[in-house]
Coordinates of C-alpha atoms in Angstrom, one line a residue:
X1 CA -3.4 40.2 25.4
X2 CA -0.6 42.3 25.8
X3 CA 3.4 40.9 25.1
X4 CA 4.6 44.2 26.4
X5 CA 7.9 46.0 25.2
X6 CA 9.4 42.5 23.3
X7 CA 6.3 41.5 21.5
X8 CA 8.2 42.5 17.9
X9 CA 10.7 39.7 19.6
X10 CA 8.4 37.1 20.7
X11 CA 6.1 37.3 17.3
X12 CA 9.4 37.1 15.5
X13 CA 10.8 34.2 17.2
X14 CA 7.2 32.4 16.7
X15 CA 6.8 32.9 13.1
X16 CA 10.2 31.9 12.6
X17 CA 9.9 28.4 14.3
X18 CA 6.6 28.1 12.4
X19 CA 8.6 29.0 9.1
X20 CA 11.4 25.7 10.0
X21 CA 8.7 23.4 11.1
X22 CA 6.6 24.2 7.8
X23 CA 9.7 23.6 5.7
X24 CA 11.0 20.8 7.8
X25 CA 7.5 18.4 7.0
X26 CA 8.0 19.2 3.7
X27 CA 11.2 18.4 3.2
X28 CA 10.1 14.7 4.9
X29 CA 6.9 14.6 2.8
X30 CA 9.2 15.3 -0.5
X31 CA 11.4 12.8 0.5
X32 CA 9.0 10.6 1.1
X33 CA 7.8 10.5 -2.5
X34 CA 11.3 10.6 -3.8
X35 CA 12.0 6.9 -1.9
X36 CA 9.3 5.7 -2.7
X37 CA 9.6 6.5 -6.7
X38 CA 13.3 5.2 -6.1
X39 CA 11.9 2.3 -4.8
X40 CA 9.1 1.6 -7.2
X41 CA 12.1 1.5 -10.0
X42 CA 14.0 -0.6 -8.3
X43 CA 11.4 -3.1 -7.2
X44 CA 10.6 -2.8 -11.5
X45 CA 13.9 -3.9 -12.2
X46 CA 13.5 -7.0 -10.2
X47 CA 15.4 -5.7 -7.0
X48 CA 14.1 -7.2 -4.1
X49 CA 13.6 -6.2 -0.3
X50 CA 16.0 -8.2 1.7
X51 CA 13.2 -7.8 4.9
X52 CA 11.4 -9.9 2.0
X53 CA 13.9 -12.3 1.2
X54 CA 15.0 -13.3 4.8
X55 CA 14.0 -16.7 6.7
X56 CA 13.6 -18.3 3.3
X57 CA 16.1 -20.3 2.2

């Protein structure tokens, strides 16, 4: 397969998105394990969920 005279271009541009996409799940899946360690302290502190608490008065 030829990508004729702007394949140093078109690789580039490629890797490049690959690059922000890679660093862009793990910046979710880092997160993700942040919150939920955030959470867990809270939830040991005896801080509720509202979603939880609601309808129940």
């Amino acid at each position: 397969m030829s990508l004729g005279p702007h394949a140093d271009f078109i690789i580039a541009s490629y890797a490049l998105t690959a690059f922000v996409i890679a660093a862009m799940v793990a910046w979710v899946v880092l997160d993700y394990s942040a919150q939920r360690r955030v959470l867990g302290e809270l939830e040991e502190r005896g801080v509720g969920r509202r979603a939880r608490n609601e309808g129940q008065s």
